[in-house]
Protein backbone atom coordinates (compact mmCIF):
# COMPACT_ATOMS: atom_id res chain seq x y z
CA UNK A 1 0.00 0.00 0.00
CA UNK A 2 1.43 3.38 -1.05
CA UNK A 3 2.08 6.02 1.56
CA UNK A 4 0.18 9.32 1.34
CA UNK A 5 0.84 12.74 2.85
CA UNK A 6 -1.14 15.97 2.63
CA UNK A 7 0.25 19.42 1.82
CA UNK A 8 -1.36 22.84 1.94
CA UNK A 9 -1.00 25.02 -1.17
CA UNK A 10 -0.70 28.77 -0.53
CA UNK A 11 2.36 29.58 1.56
CA UNK A 12 3.41 25.95 1.42
CA UNK A 13 3.82 24.87 -2.21
CA UNK A 14 3.18 28.15 -4.02
CA UNK A 15 2.99 31.86 -3.31
CA UNK A 16 1.76 35.03 -4.99
CA UNK A 17 4.54 36.47 -7.14
CA UNK A 18 5.77 39.68 -5.50
CA UNK A 19 2.55 40.56 -3.62
CA UNK A 20 -1.23 40.65 -3.99
CA UNK A 21 -1.09 44.42 -4.32
CA UNK A 22 1.54 44.23 -7.03
CA UNK A 23 -0.54 41.81 -9.09
CA UNK A 24 -3.77 43.78 -8.79
CA UNK A 25 -1.97 46.96 -9.79
CA UNK A 26 -0.17 45.26 -12.71
CA UNK A 27 -3.45 44.03 -14.19
CA UNK A 28 -5.24 47.33 -13.58
CA UNK A 29 -2.48 49.30 -15.30
CA UNK A 30 -2.66 47.06 -18.36
CA UNK A 31 -6.10 48.59 -19.02
CA UNK A 32 -5.12 52.17 -18.18
CA UNK A 33 -1.46 52.55 -19.24
CA UNK A 34 0.24 55.75 -18.13
CA UNK A 35 -2.64 56.80 -15.90
CA UNK A 36 -0.74 56.48 -12.63
CA UNK A 37 2.32 58.25 -11.31
CA UNK A 38 5.04 56.41 -9.40
CA UNK A 39 3.60 57.83 -6.20
CA UNK A 40 0.11 56.59 -7.13
CA UNK A 41 1.51 53.13 -7.79
CA UNK A 42 3.13 52.93 -4.37
CA UNK A 43 -0.02 54.14 -2.65
CA UNK A 44 -2.30 51.73 -4.50
CA UNK A 45 0.00 48.76 -3.95
CA UNK A 46 0.00 49.51 -0.23
CA UNK A 47 -3.79 49.92 -0.15
CA UNK A 48 -4.38 46.69 -2.06
CA UNK A 49 -2.07 44.77 0.26
CA UNK A 50 -3.73 46.28 3.31
CA UNK A 51 -7.36 45.99 2.22
CA UNK A 52 -7.38 42.63 0.45
CA UNK A 53 -7.21 40.45 3.61
CA UNK A 54 -10.06 42.46 5.16
CA UNK A 55 -12.37 42.04 2.18
CA UNK A 56 -11.38 38.41 1.82
CA UNK A 57 -12.37 37.74 5.42
CA UNK A 58 -15.67 39.62 5.07
CA UNK A 59 -16.56 37.84 1.82
CA UNK A 60 -15.72 34.44 3.29
CA UNK A 61 -17.92 35.17 6.29
CA UNK A 62 -20.84 36.29 4.13
CA UNK A 63 -20.56 33.47 1.56
CA UNK A 64 -18.28 30.68 2.85
CA UNK A 65 -16.03 28.63 0.61
CA UNK A 66 -15.94 31.13 -2.24
CA UNK A 67 -19.70 31.14 -2.67
CA UNK A 68 -20.08 27.37 -2.86
CA UNK A 69 -23.78 26.49 -3.03
CA UNK A 70 -24.82 30.14 -3.23
CA UNK A 71 -23.52 32.85 -5.57
CA UNK A 72 -20.69 30.78 -7.06
CA UNK A 73 -16.99 31.45 -7.35
CA UNK A 74 -16.99 34.03 -10.17
CA UNK A 75 -19.58 36.26 -8.50
CA UNK A 76 -17.85 35.82 -5.13
CA UNK A 77 -14.55 37.13 -6.46
CA UNK A 78 -16.27 39.86 -8.46
CA UNK A 79 -17.88 41.24 -5.32
CA UNK A 80 -14.59 41.10 -3.42
CA UNK A 81 -12.63 42.89 -6.15
CA UNK A 82 -15.30 45.57 -6.48
CA UNK A 83 -15.07 46.27 -2.75
CA UNK A 84 -11.28 46.26 -2.96
CA UNK A 85 -11.34 48.91 -5.67
CA UNK A 86 -13.90 51.05 -3.86
CA UNK A 87 -11.91 50.95 -0.61
CA UNK A 88 -8.83 52.00 -2.58
CA UNK A 89 -10.69 54.96 -4.14
CA UNK A 90 -10.70 53.47 -7.64
CA UNK A 91 -13.78 54.49 -9.58
CA UNK A 92 -14.63 53.20 -13.04
CA UNK A 93 -17.71 52.59 -15.15
CA UNK A 94 -19.45 49.25 -14.86
CA UNK A 95 -18.40 48.07 -18.30
CA UNK A 96 -14.77 48.99 -17.54
CA UNK A 97 -14.87 47.12 -14.26
CA UNK A 98 -16.32 44.04 -15.99
CA UNK A 99 -13.41 43.92 -18.44
CA UNK A 100 -10.80 44.51 -15.73
CA UNK A 101 -12.31 42.00 -13.34
CA UNK A 102 -12.69 39.25 -15.93
CA UNK A 103 -9.00 39.51 -16.81
CA UNK A 104 -8.05 39.70 -13.11
CA UNK A 105 -10.12 36.61 -12.34
CA UNK A 106 -8.49 34.51 -15.05
CA UNK A 107 -4.94 35.72 -14.42
CA UNK A 108 -5.17 34.81 -10.73
CA UNK A 109 -6.21 31.33 -11.81
CA UNK A 110 -3.04 30.90 -13.85
CA UNK A 111 0.72 30.76 -13.39
CA UNK A 112 0.98 34.49 -14.18
CA UNK A 113 0.31 35.51 -10.58
CA UNK A 114 1.83 32.54 -8.74
CA UNK A 115 5.18 30.83 -8.34
CA UNK A 116 6.38 27.70 -6.53
CA UNK A 117 8.82 28.04 -3.65
CA UNK A 118 12.40 27.16 -4.68
CA UNK A 119 12.33 23.79 -2.91
CA UNK A 120 8.83 22.76 -4.06
CA UNK A 121 9.75 20.79 -7.18
CA UNK A 122 12.86 19.06 -5.72
CA UNK A 123 10.91 17.95 -2.63
CA UNK A 124 7.95 16.68 -4.66
CA UNK A 125 10.32 14.74 -6.93
CA UNK A 126 12.07 13.27 -3.88
CA UNK A 127 8.74 12.16 -2.39
CA UNK A 128 7.67 10.58 -5.68
CA UNK A 129 10.99 8.70 -5.91
CA UNK A 130 10.18 7.22 -2.50
CA UNK A 131 6.72 6.07 -3.73
CA UNK A 132 4.99 8.59 -1.47
CA UNK A 133 1.83 10.14 -2.92
CA UNK A 134 1.09 13.82 -2.26
CA UNK A 135 -2.46 15.09 -1.86
CA UNK A 136 -2.91 18.86 -1.80
CA UNK A 137 -5.57 19.89 0.71
CA UNK A 138 -6.40 23.57 0.41
CA UNK A 139 -8.96 26.22 1.31
CA UNK A 140 -8.98 27.41 -2.30
CA UNK A 141 -11.33 27.52 -5.27
CA UNK A 142 -11.13 25.27 -8.32
CA UNK A 143 -8.59 27.58 -9.97
CA UNK A 144 -5.86 25.90 -7.92
CA UNK A 145 -5.84 22.94 -10.30
CA UNK A 146 -4.96 25.19 -13.23
CA UNK A 147 -2.26 27.03 -11.27
CA UNK A 148 -0.54 23.80 -10.28
CA UNK A 149 -0.99 22.37 -13.77
CA UNK A 150 0.62 25.37 -15.47
CA UNK A 151 3.60 25.10 -13.13
CA UNK A 152 4.04 21.43 -14.04
CA UNK A 153 3.13 20.13 -10.59
CA UNK A 154 -0.18 18.42 -11.38
CA UNK A 155 -1.76 16.98 -14.50
CA UNK A 156 -5.49 16.39 -14.00
CA UNK A 157 -5.55 14.24 -17.15
CA UNK A 158 -3.00 11.79 -15.75
CA UNK A 159 -2.43 12.24 -12.01
CA UNK A 160 -0.45 8.99 -11.83
CA UNK A 161 2.43 10.69 -13.67
CA UNK A 162 2.18 13.96 -11.74
CA UNK A 163 4.23 15.12 -8.80
CA UNK A 164 0.89 15.61 -7.03
CA UNK A 165 -1.61 12.75 -6.85
CA UNK A 166 -4.77 14.75 -6.19
CA UNK A 167 -5.89 18.31 -5.48
CA UNK A 168 -8.74 18.72 -3.01
CA UNK A 169 -10.20 22.19 -2.44
CA UNK A 170 -12.76 23.64 -0.08
CA UNK A 171 -14.79 24.93 -3.04
CA UNK A 172 -15.04 21.48 -4.58
CA UNK A 173 -16.29 19.84 -1.37
CA UNK A 174 -18.09 22.78 0.19
CA UNK A 175 -16.21 22.59 3.49
CA UNK A 176 -13.01 24.20 4.75
CA UNK A 177 -10.37 22.87 7.11
CA UNK A 178 -10.56 21.09 9.50
CA UNK A 179 -13.62 19.37 7.99
CA UNK A 180 -11.82 19.16 4.65
CA UNK A 181 -8.88 17.42 6.29
CA UNK A 182 -11.26 14.93 7.85
CA UNK A 183 -12.60 14.03 4.42
CA UNK A 184 -9.07 13.65 3.07
CA UNK A 185 -8.10 11.43 5.98
CA UNK A 186 -11.08 9.17 5.39
CA UNK A 187 -10.26 8.84 1.69
CA UNK A 188 -6.49 8.54 1.82
CA UNK A 189 -5.46 7.65 5.39
CA UNK A 190 -2.77 10.34 5.23
CA UNK A 191 0.28 10.05 7.48
CA UNK A 192 0.53 13.78 8.19
CA UNK A 193 -0.47 17.22 6.90
CA UNK A 194 1.95 20.09 6.30
CA UNK A 195 0.88 23.74 6.25
CA UNK A 196 1.80 27.26 7.27
CA UNK A 197 -1.29 28.15 9.31
CA UNK A 198 -1.32 27.30 13.01
CA UNK A 199 -5.10 27.45 13.04
CA UNK A 200 -6.29 25.87 9.80
CA UNK A 201 -3.39 23.47 9.20
CA UNK A 202 -1.88 22.57 12.55
CA UNK A 203 -4.82 22.74 14.94
CA UNK A 204 -7.17 21.72 12.15
CA UNK A 205 -5.21 18.56 11.43
CA UNK A 206 -4.72 17.68 15.10
CA UNK A 207 -8.45 18.11 15.79
CA UNK A 208 -9.36 15.44 13.24
CA UNK A 209 -6.65 13.01 14.24
CA UNK A 210 -4.06 13.84 11.60
CA UNK A 211 -0.43 14.40 12.59
CA UNK A 212 0.42 18.04 11.78
CA UNK A 213 3.72 19.55 10.69
CA UNK A 214 3.95 23.32 10.94
CA UNK A 215 5.76 25.10 8.11
CA UNK A 216 7.24 28.19 9.77
CA UNK A 217 9.08 29.89 6.91
CA UNK A 218 9.86 33.09 8.82
CA UNK A 219 10.76 31.32 12.05
CA UNK A 220 10.14 32.27 15.65
CA UNK A 221 6.56 31.00 16.01
CA UNK A 222 5.92 28.82 19.03
CA UNK A 223 4.24 25.52 18.21
CA UNK A 224 3.55 22.37 20.24
CA UNK A 225 3.95 20.19 17.16
CA UNK A 226 6.77 19.48 14.72
CA UNK A 227 8.01 22.62 12.97
CA UNK A 228 10.10 22.97 9.81
CA UNK A 229 11.35 26.12 8.07
CA UNK A 230 10.97 24.87 4.47
CA UNK A 231 9.59 21.84 2.68
CA UNK A 232 12.88 19.95 2.69
CA UNK A 233 12.28 19.35 6.39
CA UNK A 234 9.52 16.91 5.44
CA UNK A 235 12.10 14.31 4.45
CA UNK A 236 13.55 14.26 7.97
CA UNK A 237 10.17 13.30 9.41
CA UNK A 238 9.34 10.38 7.18
CA UNK A 239 9.07 7.27 9.35
Tab-separated table of N, CA, C and O in Angstrom, residues 117-196:
chain	number	residue	atom	x	y	z
A	117	UNK	N	7.646	27.757	-4.467
A	117	UNK	CA	8.819	28.039	-3.654
A	117	UNK	C	10.005	27.291	-4.260
A	117	UNK	O	9.829	26.278	-4.941
A	118	UNK	N	11.228	27.782	-4.039
A	118	UNK	CA	12.400	27.159	-4.678
A	118	UNK	C	12.537	25.666	-4.424
A	118	UNK	O	12.996	24.927	-5.300
A	119	UNK	N	12.137	25.209	-3.238
A	119	UNK	CA	12.327	23.793	-2.907
A	119	UNK	C	11.135	22.922	-3.279
A	119	UNK	O	11.173	21.690	-3.120
A	120	UNK	N	10.056	23.523	-3.799
A	120	UNK	CA	8.832	22.764	-4.061
A	120	UNK	C	9.056	21.592	-5.007
A	120	UNK	O	8.739	20.439	-4.685
A	121	UNK	N	9.569	21.859	-6.186
A	121	UNK	CA	9.747	20.795	-7.181
A	121	UNK	C	10.739	19.728	-6.711
A	121	UNK	O	10.442	18.522	-6.795
A	122	UNK	N	11.930	20.101	-6.191
A	122	UNK	CA	12.856	19.061	-5.717
A	122	UNK	C	12.258	18.164	-4.634
A	122	UNK	O	12.480	16.943	-4.647
A	123	UNK	N	11.500	18.752	-3.707
A	123	UNK	CA	10.911	17.946	-2.630
A	123	UNK	C	9.832	17.019	-3.184
A	123	UNK	O	9.764	15.832	-2.818
A	124	UNK	N	8.993	17.523	-4.077
A	124	UNK	CA	7.951	16.679	-4.663
A	124	UNK	C	8.559	15.531	-5.465
A	124	UNK	O	8.061	14.397	-5.434
A	125	UNK	N	9.650	15.805	-6.174
A	125	UNK	CA	10.321	14.743	-6.927
A	125	UNK	C	10.934	13.711	-5.983
A	125	UNK	O	10.893	12.501	-6.257
A	126	UNK	N	11.491	14.177	-4.872
A	126	UNK	CA	12.072	13.274	-3.878
A	126	UNK	C	10.994	12.362	-3.299
A	126	UNK	O	11.183	11.137	-3.177
A	127	UNK	N	9.845	12.947	-2.951
A	127	UNK	CA	8.745	12.156	-2.395
A	127	UNK	C	8.249	11.122	-3.403
A	127	UNK	O	7.973	9.972	-3.045
A	128	UNK	N	8.136	11.515	-4.647
A	128	UNK	CA	7.673	10.579	-5.676
A	128	UNK	C	8.658	9.435	-5.856
A	128	UNK	O	8.255	8.281	-6.053
A	129	UNK	N	9.974	9.744	-5.768
A	129	UNK	CA	10.987	8.701	-5.913
A	129	UNK	C	10.918	7.686	-4.774
A	129	UNK	O	11.390	6.558	-4.907
A	130	UNK	N	10.337	8.097	-3.660
A	130	UNK	CA	10.176	7.217	-2.496
A	130	UNK	C	8.817	6.511	-2.505
A	130	UNK	O	8.435	5.876	-1.510
A	131	UNK	N	8.069	6.665	-3.603
A	131	UNK	CA	6.725	6.074	-3.729
A	131	UNK	C	5.759	6.623	-2.689
A	131	UNK	O	4.901	5.895	-2.159
A	132	UNK	N	5.908	7.908	-2.385
A	132	UNK	CA	4.991	8.590	-1.469
A	132	UNK	C	4.092	9.520	-2.282
A	132	UNK	O	4.582	10.389	-3.008
A	133	UNK	N	2.786	9.313	-2.192
A	133	UNK	CA	1.834	10.138	-2.919
A	133	UNK	C	1.535	11.418	-2.138
A	133	UNK	O	1.422	11.397	-0.900
A	134	UNK	N	1.392	12.516	-2.867
A	134	UNK	CA	1.092	13.818	-2.262
A	134	UNK	C	-0.320	14.246	-2.656
A	134	UNK	O	-0.649	14.310	-3.844
A	135	UNK	N	-1.127	14.526	-1.653
A	135	UNK	CA	-2.458	15.090	-1.862
A	135	UNK	C	-2.417	16.532	-1.374
A	135	UNK	O	-1.981	16.800	-0.250
A	136	UNK	N	-2.835	17.460	-2.209
A	136	UNK	CA	-2.911	18.857	-1.800
A	136	UNK	C	-4.291	19.122	-1.227
A	136	UNK	O	-5.311	18.894	-1.889
A	137	UNK	N	-4.325	19.593	0.013
A	137	UNK	CA	-5.574	19.889	0.708
A	137	UNK	C	-5.596	21.378	0.999
A	137	UNK	O	-4.788	21.869	1.793
A	138	UNK	N	-6.502	22.106	0.364
A	138	UNK	CA	-6.405	23.567	0.415
A	138	UNK	C	-7.754	24.261	0.487
A	138	UNK	O	-8.709	23.865	-0.191
A	139	UNK	N	-7.805	25.313	1.308
A	139	UNK	CA	-8.959	26.218	1.307
A	139	UNK	C	-8.791	27.156	0.119
A	139	UNK	O	-8.261	28.274	0.243
A	140	UNK	N	-9.209	26.716	-1.036
A	140	UNK	CA	-8.983	27.406	-2.304
A	140	UNK	C	-10.162	27.090	-3.216
A	140	UNK	O	-10.933	26.170	-2.958
A	141	UNK	N	-10.301	27.859	-4.290
A	141	UNK	CA	-11.328	27.520	-5.272
A	141	UNK	C	-10.743	26.597	-6.329
A	141	UNK	O	-9.574	26.210	-6.266
A	142	UNK	N	-11.567	26.260	-7.340
A	142	UNK	CA	-11.127	25.275	-8.323
A	142	UNK	C	-10.013	25.775	-9.236
A	142	UNK	O	-9.424	24.991	-9.995
A	143	UNK	N	-9.687	27.055	-9.176
A	143	UNK	CA	-8.591	27.585	-9.967
A	143	UNK	C	-7.238	27.035	-9.563
A	143	UNK	O	-6.275	27.120	-10.338
A	144	UNK	N	-7.144	26.450	-8.384
A	144	UNK	CA	-5.860	25.901	-7.918
A	144	UNK	C	-5.351	24.812	-8.853
A	144	UNK	O	-4.144	24.700	-9.076
A	145	UNK	N	-6.244	24.018	-9.392
A	145	UNK	CA	-5.839	22.937	-10.295
A	145	UNK	C	-5.088	23.504	-11.491
A	145	UNK	O	-4.030	22.986	-11.892
A	146	UNK	N	-5.600	24.584	-12.068
A	146	UNK	CA	-4.962	25.190	-13.231
A	146	UNK	C	-3.610	25.805	-12.875
A	146	UNK	O	-2.646	25.708	-13.648
A	147	UNK	N	-3.528	26.438	-11.715
A	147	UNK	CA	-2.257	27.030	-11.269
A	147	UNK	C	-1.185	25.956	-11.146
A	147	UNK	O	-0.069	26.100	-11.667
A	148	UNK	N	-1.509	24.876	-10.475
A	148	UNK	CA	-0.540	23.795	-10.283
A	148	UNK	C	-0.217	23.102	-11.604
A	148	UNK	O	0.924	22.693	-11.843
A	149	UNK	N	-1.210	22.992	-12.465
A	149	UNK	CA	-0.986	22.370	-13.768
A	149	UNK	C	-0.028	23.199	-14.615
A	149	UNK	O	0.909	22.656	-15.230
A	150	UNK	N	-0.230	24.503	-14.650
A	150	UNK	CA	0.624	25.370	-15.467
A	150	UNK	C	2.060	25.423	-14.946
A	150	UNK	O	2.983	25.709	-15.712
A	151	UNK	N	2.238	25.151	-13.684
A	151	UNK	CA	3.595	25.102	-13.126
A	151	UNK	C	4.207	23.695	-13.206
A	151	UNK	O	5.303	23.459	-12.680
A	152	UNK	N	3.504	22.769	-13.852
A	152	UNK	CA	4.041	21.427	-14.043
A	152	UNK	C	4.017	20.550	-12.809
A	152	UNK	O	4.734	19.537	-12.757
A	153	UNK	N	3.179	20.901	-11.835
A	153	UNK	CA	3.133	20.134	-10.591
A	153	UNK	C	2.019	19.089	-10.583
A	153	UNK	O	2.096	18.090	-9.863
A	154	UNK	N	0.982	19.312	-11.395
A	154	UNK	CA	-0.180	18.422	-11.382
A	154	UNK	C	-0.802	18.372	-12.761
A	154	UNK	O	-1.008	19.406	-13.398
A	155	UNK	N	-1.080	17.163	-13.222
A	155	UNK	CA	-1.759	16.976	-14.501
A	155	UNK	C	-3.091	16.273	-14.237
A	155	UNK	O	-3.109	15.064	-13.965
A	156	UNK	N	-4.201	17.010	-14.297
A	156	UNK	CA	-5.495	16.390	-13.997
A	156	UNK	C	-5.880	15.287	-14.980
A	156	UNK	O	-6.702	14.431	-14.666
A	157	UNK	N	-5.251	15.283	-16.150
A	157	UNK	CA	-5.552	14.241	-17.146
A	157	UNK	C	-4.859	12.925	-16.823
A	157	UNK	O	-5.321	11.863	-17.225
A	158	UNK	N	-3.742	12.993	-16.109
A	158	UNK	CA	-3.002	11.789	-15.751
A	158	UNK	C	-2.272	11.989	-14.423
A	158	UNK	O	-1.045	12.130	-14.380
A	159	UNK	N	-3.037	12.001	-13.326
A	159	UNK	CA	-2.435	12.237	-12.008
A	159	UNK	C	-1.359	11.224	-11.633
A	159	UNK	O	-0.465	11.544	-10.840
A	160	UNK	N	-1.423	10.025	-12.195
A	160	UNK	CA	-0.447	8.990	-11.826
A	160	UNK	C	0.974	9.380	-12.226
A	160	UNK	O	1.938	8.900	-11.639
A	161	UNK	N	1.106	10.256	-13.223
A	161	UNK	CA	2.427	10.690	-13.672
A	161	UNK	C	2.808	12.062	-13.106
A	161	UNK	O	3.877	12.574	-13.420
A	162	UNK	N	1.939	12.629	-12.293
A	162	UNK	CA	2.177	13.959	-11.740
A	162	UNK	C	2.986	13.890	-10.456
A	162	UNK	O	3.052	12.853	-9.790
A	163	UNK	N	3.566	15.020	-10.093
A	163	UNK	CA	4.234	15.117	-8.800
A	163	UNK	C	3.210	15.142	-7.673
A	163	UNK	O	3.522	14.787	-6.534
A	164	UNK	N	1.997	15.575	-7.987
A	164	UNK	CA	0.895	15.610	-7.026
A	164	UNK	C	-0.167	14.614	-7.463
A	164	UNK	O	-0.557	14.578	-8.631
A	165	UNK	N	-0.639	13.798	-6.532
A	165	UNK	CA	-1.612	12.745	-6.846
A	165	UNK	C	-3.020	13.302	-7.018
A	165	UNK	O	-3.754	12.906	-7.925
A	166	UNK	N	-3.412	14.199	-6.134
A	166	UNK	CA	-4.770	14.747	-6.194
A	166	UNK	C	-4.796	16.130	-5.549
A	166	UNK	O	-4.016	16.410	-4.632
A	167	UNK	N	-5.689	16.981	-6.035
A	167	UNK	CA	-5.887	18.314	-5.479
A	167	UNK	C	-7.312	18.397	-4.951
A	167	UNK	O	-8.281	18.207	-5.695
A	168	UNK	N	-7.432	18.659	-3.659
A	168	UNK	CA	-8.739	18.724	-3.008
A	168	UNK	C	-8.927	20.115	-2.422
A	168	UNK	O	-8.138	20.560	-1.587
A	169	UNK	N	-9.965	20.810	-2.876
A	169	UNK	CA	-10.203	22.192	-2.445
A	169	UNK	C	-11.511	22.325	-1.666
A	169	UNK	O	-12.433	21.515	-1.813
A	170	UNK	N	-11.556	23.373	-0.867
A	170	UNK	CA	-12.757	23.635	-0.076
A	170	UNK	C	-13.947	23.974	-0.972
A	170	UNK	O	-15.089	23.676	-0.636
A	171	UNK	N	-13.682	24.593	-2.134
A	171	UNK	CA	-14.788	24.927	-3.038
A	171	UNK	C	-15.392	23.665	-3.653
A	171	UNK	O	-16.603	23.552	-3.808
A	172	UNK	N	-14.555	22.719	-3.968
A	172	UNK	CA	-15.036	21.476	-4.578
A	172	UNK	C	-15.934	20.685	-3.635
A	172	UNK	O	-16.963	20.133	-4.041
A	173	UNK	N	-15.556	20.657	-2.338
A	173	UNK	CA	-16.290	19.843	-1.369
A	173	UNK	C	-17.248	20.639	-0.493
A	173	UNK	O	-18.037	20.059	0.252
A	174	UNK	N	-17.157	21.960	-0.562
A	174	UNK	CA	-18.094	22.784	0.194
A	174	UNK	C	-17.804	22.897	1.671
A	174	UNK	O	-18.633	23.394	2.437
A	175	UNK	N	-16.623	22.458	2.087
A	175	UNK	CA	-16.208	22.587	3.491
A	175	UNK	C	-14.751	23.001	3.537
A	175	UNK	O	-13.956	22.636	2.668
A	176	UNK	N	-14.394	23.768	4.566
A	176	UNK	CA	-13.008	24.201	4.752
A	176	UNK	C	-12.342	23.335	5.819
A	176	UNK	O	-12.974	22.467	6.427
A	177	UNK	N	-11.058	23.547	6.024
A	177	UNK	CA	-10.368	22.868	7.109
A	177	UNK	C	-10.974	23.319	8.445
A	177	UNK	O	-11.343	24.476	8.569
A	178	UNK	N	-11.099	22.460	9.442
A	178	UNK	CA	-10.561	21.088	9.505
A	178	UNK	C	-11.454	20.013	8.870
A	178	UNK	O	-11.025	18.887	8.699
A	179	UNK	N	-12.730	20.374	8.562
A	179	UNK	CA	-13.624	19.372	7.989
A	179	UNK	C	-13.055	18.788	6.694
A	179	UNK	O	-13.206	17.593	6.416
A	180	UNK	N	-12.403	19.636	5.908
A	180	UNK	CA	-11.819	19.160	4.648
A	180	UNK	C	-10.725	18.132	4.908
A	180	UNK	O	-10.608	17.129	4.188
A	181	UNK	N	-9.936	18.369	5.943
A	181	UNK	CA	-8.879	17.417	6.290
A	181	UNK	C	-9.472	16.084	6.764
A	181	UNK	O	-8.894	15.020	6.514
A	182	UNK	N	-10.600	16.157	7.415
A	182	UNK	CA	-11.260	14.926	7.852
A	182	UNK	C	-11.679	14.085	6.656
A	182	UNK	O	-11.502	12.858	6.643
A	183	UNK	N	-12.204	14.747	5.630
A	183	UNK	CA	-12.596	14.033	4.417
A	183	UNK	C	-11.383	13.407	3.734
A	183	UNK	O	-11.446	12.271	3.246
A	184	UNK	N	-10.287	14.162	3.696
A	184	UNK	CA	-9.068	13.651	3.066
A	184	UNK	C	-8.526	12.457	3.837
A	184	UNK	O	-8.089	11.456	3.254
A	185	UNK	N	-8.568	12.540	5.151
A	185	UNK	CA	-8.097	11.430	5.982
A	185	UNK	C	-8.906	10.164	5.727
A	185	UNK	O	-8.357	9.055	5.620
A	186	UNK	N	-10.208	10.320	5.616
A	186	UNK	CA	-11.081	9.169	5.391
A	186	UNK	C	-10.831	8.535	4.027
A	186	UNK	O	-10.927	7.314	3.866
A	187	UNK	N	-10.488	9.354	3.045
A	187	UNK	CA	-10.261	8.838	1.690
A	187	UNK	C	-8.879	8.247	1.508
A	187	UNK	O	-8.707	7.214	0.851
A	188	UNK	N	-7.866	8.905	2.114
A	188	UNK	CA	-6.485	8.539	1.822
A	188	UNK	C	-5.711	7.963	3.005
A	188	UNK	O	-4.618	7.446	2.822
A	189	UNK	N	-6.213	8.086	4.207
A	189	UNK	CA	-5.463	7.647	5.388
A	189	UNK	C	-4.064	8.269	5.406
A	189	UNK	O	-3.045	7.577	5.487
A	190	UNK	N	-4.036	9.608	5.323
A	190	UNK	CA	-2.768	10.341	5.230
A	190	UNK	C	-1.948	10.210	6.508
A	190	UNK	O	-2.486	10.133	7.607
A	191	UNK	N	-0.616	10.187	6.329
A	191	UNK	CA	0.284	10.047	7.482
A	191	UNK	C	0.401	11.355	8.255
A	191	UNK	O	0.481	11.348	9.487
A	192	UNK	N	0.476	12.482	7.531
A	192	UNK	CA	0.529	13.785	8.187
A	192	UNK	C	0.135	14.870	7.194
A	192	UNK	O	0.050	14.629	5.987
A	193	UNK	N	-0.120	16.057	7.728
A	193	UNK	CA	-0.473	17.218	6.903
A	193	UNK	C	0.504	18.343	7.211
A	193	UNK	O	0.808	18.627	8.370
A	194	UNK	N	0.997	19.001	6.156
A	194	UNK	CA	1.953	20.093	6.298
A	194	UNK	C	1.313	21.392	5.830
A	194	UNK	O	0.727	21.452	4.738
A	195	UNK	N	1.416	22.440	6.650
A	195	UNK	CA	0.879	23.736	6.250
A	195	UNK	C	1.449	24.864	7.073
A	195	UNK	O	2.101	24.633	8.101
A	196	UNK	N	1.196	26.093	6.627
A	196	UNK	CA	1.801	27.261	7.266
A	196	UNK	C	0.859	28.020	8.188
A	196	UNK	O	1.215	29.085	8.693
